[in-house]
CSV table of N, CA and C in Angstrom, one decimal:
chain,number,residue,atom,x,y,z
W,1,MET,N,0.9,-1.2,0.3
W,1,MET,CA,-0.1,-0.2,-0.1
W,1,MET,C,0.8,1.2,-0.2
W,2,ALA,N,0.3,2.3,-0.9
W,2,ALA,CA,1.5,3.7,-0.5
W,2,ALA,C,0.2,4.7,0.4
W,3,ARG,N,1.7,4.8,1.2
W,3,ARG,CA,1.3,6.1,1.9
W,3,ARG,C,1.7,7.4,2.0
W,4,ILE,N,0.0,8.1,1.5
W,4,ILE,CA,0.2,9.6,1.5
W,4,ILE,C,-0.5,10.5,2.5
W,5,ALA,N,0.1,11.1,2.6
W,5,ALA,CA,-0.5,12.2,4.1
W,5,ALA,C,-1.2,11.5,5.8
W,6,GLY,N,-0.2,10.2,5.3
W,6,GLY,CA,-0.2,9.2,6.7
W,6,GLY,C,-1.7,8.4,7.0
W,7,VAL,N,-1.9,8.3,5.1
W,7,VAL,CA,-3.5,7.2,5.0
W,7,VAL,C,-2.8,6.3,3.9
W,8,ASP,N,-2.9,4.8,4.6
W,8,ASP,CA,-2.4,3.9,3.4
W,8,ASP,C,-3.4,3.6,2.5
W,9,ILE,N,-3.1,4.7,1.0
W,9,ILE,CA,-4.6,3.9,-0.2
W,9,ILE,C,-4.2,2.9,-0.6
W,10,PRO,N,-5.4,2.1,-1.2
W,10,PRO,CA,-5.2,0.8,-1.7
W,10,PRO,C,-5.2,0.8,-2.2
W,11,ARG,N,-4.2,-0.6,-2.4
W,11,ARG,CA,-3.0,-0.7,-4.0
W,11,ARG,C,-4.4,-0.7,-5.2
W,12,GLU,N,-4.9,-1.6,-5.1
W,12,GLU,CA,-5.8,-2.4,-6.2
W,12,GLU,C,-7.5,-1.5,-6.7
W,13,LYS,N,-7.3,-0.4,-6.3
W,13,LYS,CA,-8.1,0.9,-7.1
W,13,LYS,C,-8.0,1.9,-7.6
W,14,ARG,N,-8.4,2.2,-8.4
W,14,ARG,CA,-7.8,3.7,-9.3
W,14,ARG,C,-7.3,4.5,-7.9
W,15,VAL,N,-6.2,5.2,-8.9
W,15,VAL,CA,-5.9,6.4,-8.1
W,15,VAL,C,-7.0,7.4,-8.3
W,16,GLU,N,-7.6,8.2,-8.6
W,16,GLU,CA,-8.5,8.8,-8.4
W,16,GLU,C,-9.9,8.8,-7.4
W,17,ILE,N,-10.2,6.9,-7.1
W,17,ILE,CA,-10.9,6.7,-6.0
W,17,ILE,C,-10.2,6.0,-5.0
W,18,SER,N,-9.0,5.9,-5.3
W,18,SER,CA,-8.0,5.6,-3.4
W,18,SER,C,-7.8,6.8,-3.0
W,19,LEU,N,-7.8,7.7,-3.4
W,19,LEU,CA,-7.2,9.5,-3.2
W,19,LEU,C,-8.5,9.7,-2.2
W,20,THR,N,-9.9,9.6,-2.8
W,20,THR,CA,-11.2,9.6,-1.3
W,20,THR,C,-10.7,9.3,-0.4
W,21,TYR,N,-9.9,7.8,0.0
W,21,TYR,CA,-9.5,7.6,1.2
W,21,TYR,C,-8.7,8.4,2.0
W,22,ILE,N,-8.3,9.6,2.3
W,22,ILE,CA,-8.0,10.6,2.6
W,22,ILE,C,-8.9,11.5,3.1
W,23,PHE,N,-8.8,11.7,4.3
W,23,PHE,CA,-9.9,13.1,4.8
W,23,PHE,C,-9.1,14.2,3.8
W,24,GLY,N,-10.8,14.9,3.6
W,24,GLY,CA,-10.6,16.0,3.2
W,24,GLY,C,-10.7,16.1,1.4
W,25,ILE,N,-10.3,15.1,1.0
W,25,ILE,CA,-10.3,14.7,-0.7
W,25,ILE,C,-11.8,13.4,-1.1
W,26,GLY,N,-12.0,14.4,-2.0
W,26,GLY,CA,-13.5,13.9,-2.9
W,26,GLY,C,-13.0,13.7,-4.1
W,27,ARG,N,-13.8,13.4,-5.1
W,27,ARG,CA,-13.5,13.0,-5.9
W,27,ARG,C,-13.0,14.8,-6.9
W,28,THR,N,-13.5,14.9,-7.0
W,28,THR,CA,-12.7,16.3,-7.3
W,28,THR,C,-11.5,16.7,-6.9
W,29,THR,N,-11.2,16.7,-6.2
W,29,THR,CA,-10.1,17.0,-5.8
W,29,THR,C,-8.8,15.7,-6.3
W,30,ALA,N,-9.5,14.7,-6.3
W,30,ALA,CA,-8.6,13.4,-6.2
W,30,ALA,C,-8.3,14.1,-8.0
W,31,ASN,N,-8.9,14.4,-8.8
W,31,ASN,CA,-9.1,14.5,-10.0
W,31,ASN,C,-7.9,15.6,-10.5
W,32,GLN,N,-8.4,16.7,-9.9
W,32,GLN,CA,-7.5,17.7,-9.7
W,32,GLN,C,-6.0,17.3,-9.0
W,33,VAL,N,-6.0,17.0,-8.8
W,33,VAL,CA,-4.5,16.6,-7.6
W,33,VAL,C,-3.8,15.4,-9.5
W,34,CYS,N,-4.3,14.1,-9.7
W,34,CYS,CA,-3.7,13.5,-10.9
W,34,CYS,C,-3.8,15.2,-12.3
W,35,GLN,N,-4.7,15.4,-12.2
W,35,GLN,CA,-4.3,16.1,-13.2
W,35,GLN,C,-3.0,17.5,-13.0
W,36,ALA,N,-3.0,17.4,-12.4
W,36,ALA,CA,-1.9,19.0,-11.6
W,36,ALA,C,-0.1,18.1,-11.6
W,37,THR,N,-0.1,16.8,-11.2
W,37,THR,CA,1.0,15.9,-11.3
W,37,THR,C,1.1,14.8,-12.5
W,38,ASP,N,0.1,15.2,-13.5
W,38,ASP,CA,0.5,14.5,-15.1
W,38,ASP,C,0.2,13.0,-14.4
W,39,ILE,N,-0.6,12.2,-13.9
W,39,ILE,CA,-1.0,11.2,-13.6
W,39,ILE,C,-2.5,10.8,-14.3
W,40,ASN,N,-2.2,9.7,-14.9
W,40,ASN,CA,-3.7,8.8,-15.4
W,40,ASN,C,-4.1,8.5,-14.2
W,41,PRO,N,-6.0,9.1,-14.3
W,41,PRO,CA,-6.1,8.7,-13.3
W,41,PRO,C,-7.3,7.2,-13.3
W,42,ASN,N,-7.0,7.0,-14.5
W,42,ASN,CA,-8.0,5.3,-14.2
W,42,ASN,C,-6.5,4.2,-14.4
W,43,THR,N,-5.2,4.8,-13.8
W,43,THR,CA,-4.4,4.1,-13.4
W,43,THR,C,-4.3,3.8,-11.7
W,44,ARG,N,-4.0,1.9,-11.8
W,44,ARG,CA,-4.1,1.9,-10.6
W,44,ARG,C,-3.0,1.6,-9.9
W,45,VAL,N,-3.3,1.9,-8.4
W,45,VAL,CA,-2.0,2.5,-7.8
W,45,VAL,C,-0.8,1.3,-7.2
W,46,ARG,N,-1.3,0.4,-7.8
W,46,ARG,CA,0.3,-0.8,-7.7
W,46,ARG,C,1.0,-0.7,-9.1
W,47,ASP,N,0.2,-0.4,-9.3
W,47,ASP,CA,1.5,0.6,-10.9
W,47,ASP,C,1.9,1.5,-11.5
W,48,LEU,N,1.9,2.4,-10.1
W,48,LEU,CA,2.2,3.8,-10.3
W,48,LEU,C,3.9,3.8,-9.4
W,49,THR,N,4.7,4.4,-10.2
W,49,THR,CA,6.1,4.2,-9.9
W,49,THR,C,6.5,4.6,-8.1
W,50,ASP,N,7.4,4.6,-7.6
W,50,ASP,CA,7.6,5.3,-6.3
W,50,ASP,C,7.6,7.7,-6.7
W,51,GLU,N,8.4,7.2,-7.6
W,51,GLU,CA,8.8,8.9,-8.6
W,51,GLU,C,7.1,9.3,-7.9
W,52,GLU,N,6.0,8.8,-8.7
W,52,GLU,CA,4.8,9.3,-9.3
W,52,GLU,C,3.8,9.3,-7.7
W,53,VAL,N,4.1,8.4,-6.8
W,53,VAL,CA,3.6,8.4,-5.5
W,53,VAL,C,4.6,9.9,-4.9
W,54,ALA,N,5.2,9.8,-5.0
W,54,ALA,CA,5.9,11.4,-4.7
W,54,ALA,C,5.5,12.7,-4.8
W,55,LYS,N,5.6,12.3,-5.8
W,55,LYS,CA,4.7,14.1,-7.0
W,55,LYS,C,3.2,13.9,-6.0
W,56,ILE,N,2.5,13.0,-5.9
W,56,ILE,CA,1.4,12.6,-4.8
W,56,ILE,C,1.7,13.6,-3.9
W,57,ARG,N,2.2,13.0,-3.5
W,57,ARG,CA,2.7,13.2,-2.1
W,57,ARG,C,2.7,15.3,-1.9
W,58,ALA,N,4.0,15.5,-2.8
W,58,ALA,CA,4.4,16.4,-2.5
W,58,ALA,C,3.2,17.8,-3.2
W,59,TYR,N,2.4,17.1,-3.3
W,59,TYR,CA,1.5,18.3,-4.5
W,59,TYR,C,0.5,18.8,-3.1
W,60,ILE,N,0.0,17.2,-2.6
W,60,ILE,CA,-1.1,17.6,-1.9
W,60,ILE,C,-0.7,18.0,-0.4
W,61,ASP,N,1.1,17.3,0.0
W,61,ASP,CA,1.6,18.2,1.2
W,61,ASP,C,1.5,20.3,1.0
W,62,GLY,N,2.1,20.7,0.1
W,62,GLY,CA,2.0,21.5,-0.3
W,62,GLY,C,0.9,22.4,-0.5
W,63,ASN,N,0.2,22.2,-1.0
W,63,ASN,CA,-1.5,23.0,-2.0
W,63,ASN,C,-3.0,22.2,-1.2
W,64,LEU,N,-2.8,21.0,0.2
W,64,LEU,CA,-3.7,21.0,0.2
W,64,LEU,C,-4.1,20.6,1.6
W,65,LYS,N,-4.7,21.5,2.6
W,65,LYS,CA,-5.2,21.0,4.1
W,65,LYS,C,-6.1,19.6,4.0
W,66,VAL,N,-5.4,18.8,4.5
W,66,VAL,CA,-6.0,17.0,4.6
W,66,VAL,C,-5.9,16.9,6.1
W,67,GLU,N,-7.0,15.2,6.4
W,67,GLU,CA,-6.3,14.7,7.3
W,67,GLU,C,-6.0,15.1,8.8
W,68,GLY,N,-5.5,15.7,10.3
W,68,GLY,CA,-5.0,16.2,11.5
W,68,GLY,C,-5.1,17.5,10.9
W,69,ASP,N,-5.1,18.6,10.3
W,69,ASP,CA,-4.8,19.0,10.0
W,69,ASP,C,-6.3,20.0,9.6
W,70,LEU,N,-7.0,19.6,9.0
W,70,LEU,CA,-8.5,19.6,8.5
W,70,LEU,C,-9.1,19.5,10.0
W,71,ARG,N,-8.9,18.5,10.3
W,71,ARG,CA,-10.7,17.7,11.3
W,71,ARG,C,-10.1,19.0,12.5
W,72,ARG,N,-8.6,19.5,12.8
W,72,ARG,CA,-8.3,20.2,14.3
W,72,ARG,C,-9.2,21.8,13.5
W,73,GLU,N,-9.0,21.6,12.1
W,73,GLU,CA,-9.6,23.7,11.5
W,73,GLU,C,-11.2,23.7,12.0
W,74,VAL,N,-11.7,22.4,11.2
W,74,VAL,CA,-12.9,22.1,12.0
W,74,VAL,C,-13.7,22.2,13.1
W,75,SER,N,-12.9,21.5,14.5
W,75,SER,CA,-13.2,21.6,15.6
W,75,SER,C,-12.7,22.7,16.4
W,76,GLN,N,-11.9,24.0,15.8
W,76,GLN,CA,-11.7,25.5,16.2
W,76,GLN,C,-12.8,26.2,15.7
W,77,ASP,N,-13.7,25.5,14.8
W,77,ASP,CA,-14.6,26.8,14.1
W,77,ASP,C,-15.6,26.3,14.6
W,78,ILE,N,-16.2,25.1,15.2
W,78,ILE,CA,-16.9,24.9,15.9
W,78,ILE,C,-17.1,25.4,17.4
W,79,LYS,N,-15.6,25.3,17.9
W,79,LYS,CA,-15.4,26.0,19.0
W,79,LYS,C,-16.0,27.2,19.2
W,80,ARG,N,-15.0,28.2,18.1
W,80,ARG,CA,-15.0,29.6,17.8
W,80,ARG,C,-17.0,30.2,18.1
W,81,LYS,N,-17.5,29.1,17.7
W,81,LYS,CA,-18.8,29.6,17.3
W,81,LYS,C,-19.5,29.0,18.4
W,82,ILE,N,-19.2,27.7,19.0
W,82,ILE,CA,-20.3,28.4,21.0
W,82,ILE,C,-19.2,29.2,21.9
W,83,GLU,N,-18.4,29.3,21.4
W,83,GLU,CA,-18.2,30.7,22.4
W,83,GLU,C,-17.7,32.2,21.9
W,84,ILE,N,-18.8,32.4,20.5
W,84,ILE,CA,-19.2,33.8,20.3
W,84,ILE,C,-20.8,33.8,20.9
W,85,ASN,N,-21.4,32.4,20.9
W,85,ASN,CA,-22.7,32.6,21.1
W,85,ASN,C,-23.8,33.1,19.8
W,86,CYS,N,-22.7,32.3,19.3
W,86,CYS,CA,-24.1,33.1,17.8
W,86,CYS,C,-25.0,31.7,17.6
W,87,LEU,N,-25.7,31.5,16.6
W,87,LEU,CA,-26.9,30.7,16.5
W,87,LEU,C,-26.3,29.3,16.3
W,88,GLN,N,-25.7,29.3,15.2
W,88,GLN,CA,-25.0,28.4,15.2
W,88,GLN,C,-24.2,27.6,16.2
W,89,GLY,N,-23.5,28.3,17.2
W,89,GLY,CA,-22.8,27.7,18.7
W,89,GLY,C,-23.7,27.4,19.2
W,90,VAL,N,-25.0,27.7,19.3
W,90,VAL,CA,-25.7,27.6,20.5
W,90,VAL,C,-26.5,26.1,20.0
W,91,ARG,N,-26.9,26.2,18.9
W,91,ARG,CA,-27.8,24.7,18.3
W,91,ARG,C,-26.7,23.6,18.7
W,92,HIS,N,-24.9,24.1,18.7
W,92,HIS,CA,-24.0,23.2,18.3
W,92,HIS,C,-24.3,23.1,20.1
W,93,ARG,N,-24.0,23.2,20.6
W,93,ARG,CA,-24.2,23.0,22.9
W,93,ARG,C,-25.4,22.6,23.2
W,94,LYS,N,-26.1,23.0,22.6
W,94,LYS,CA,-27.6,21.8,22.4
W,94,LYS,C,-27.9,21.0,21.6
W,95,GLY,N,-26.8,20.3,20.6
W,95,GLY,CA,-27.0,19.1,20.2
W,95,GLY,C,-28.2,19.2,19.1
W,96,LEU,N,-28.8,20.2,18.8
W,96,LEU,CA,-29.2,20.2,17.5
W,96,LEU,C,-29.0,20.5,16.3
W,97,PRO,N,-29.8,19.9,15.1
W,97,PRO,CA,-29.4,20.6,14.0
W,97,PRO,C,-28.8,21.6,13.9
W,98,VAL,N,-27.9,22.3,13.3
W,98,VAL,CA,-27.5,23.8,12.6
W,98,VAL,C,-28.1,24.2,11.8
W,99,ARG,N,-28.1,23.3,10.3
W,99,ARG,CA,-27.9,23.9,9.2
W,99,ARG,C,-29.6,25.2,9.1
W,100,GLY,N,-30.4,24.5,9.9
W,100,GLY,CA,-31.8,25.0,10.0
W,100,GLY,C,-32.8,24.2,9.0
W,101,GLN,N,-32.3,22.5,9.6
W,101,GLN,CA,-33.6,21.4,9.3
W,101,GLN,C,-34.2,21.2,10.1
W,102,ARG,N,-35.1,21.0,10.0
W,102,ARG,CA,-36.7,20.5,10.8
W,102,ARG,C,-36.3,19.7,11.6
W,103,THR,N,-36.9,20.2,12.8
W,103,THR,CA,-37.0,19.3,14.3
W,103,THR,C,-38.1,18.5,14.8
W,104,GLN,N,-39.3,19.8,13.8
W,104,GLN,CA,-40.3,18.9,15.1
W,104,GLN,C,-40.8,17.6,14.6
W,105,THR,N,-40.4,16.7,13.4
W,105,THR,CA,-40.6,15.3,13.0
W,105,THR,C,-39.2,15.2,12.3
W,106,ASN,N,-38.0,14.4,12.5
W,106,ASN,CA,-36.7,14.2,12.0
W,106,ASN,C,-35.9,14.6,13.3
W,107,ALA,N,-34.7,14.6,12.8
W,107,ALA,CA,-33.7,15.0,13.4
W,107,ALA,C,-33.7,14.0,14.8
W,108,ARG,N,-34.1,12.6,14.5
W,108,ARG,CA,-33.7,11.8,16.1
W,108,ARG,C,-32.2,11.4,16.2
W,109,THR,N,-31.4,11.6,15.4
W,109,THR,CA,-30.2,11.3,15.3
W,109,THR,C,-29.6,12.0,16.6
W,110,ARG,N,-30.0,13.3,16.2
W,110,ARG,CA,-28.6,14.2,16.6
W,110,ARG,C,-29.5,14.9,17.6
W,111,LYS,N,-30.7,15.0,18.3
W,111,LYS,CA,-31.8,14.9,19.3
W,111,LYS,C,-31.8,13.9,20.3
W,112,GLY,N,-31.3,12.3,20.0
W,112,GLY,CA,-31.9,11.6,21.3
W,112,GLY,C,-32.6,10.9,21.2
């Protein structure tokens, strides 16, 4: 398995699919990474050379926020909203849906 951004990506899948195993990279971003590094997105990870894996790793480390950094930023944003007592912060604190979803029915997962 190739290890990129601290994640073992599966060897048998195509590059554009296997990059989505990294938190913060979806299909669109995976295609952008492949395009920027001149790698065919349909290539299997097992067929990549060490130089190609290094190019992908360097591009992701230099240009994208992924994994721990992204998770930390999201949690800090939520904490900041809770501290300034904005409506979204209050909803987070109460454990209710934050983005205007209805709660009279549904929202069972969030409400408990």
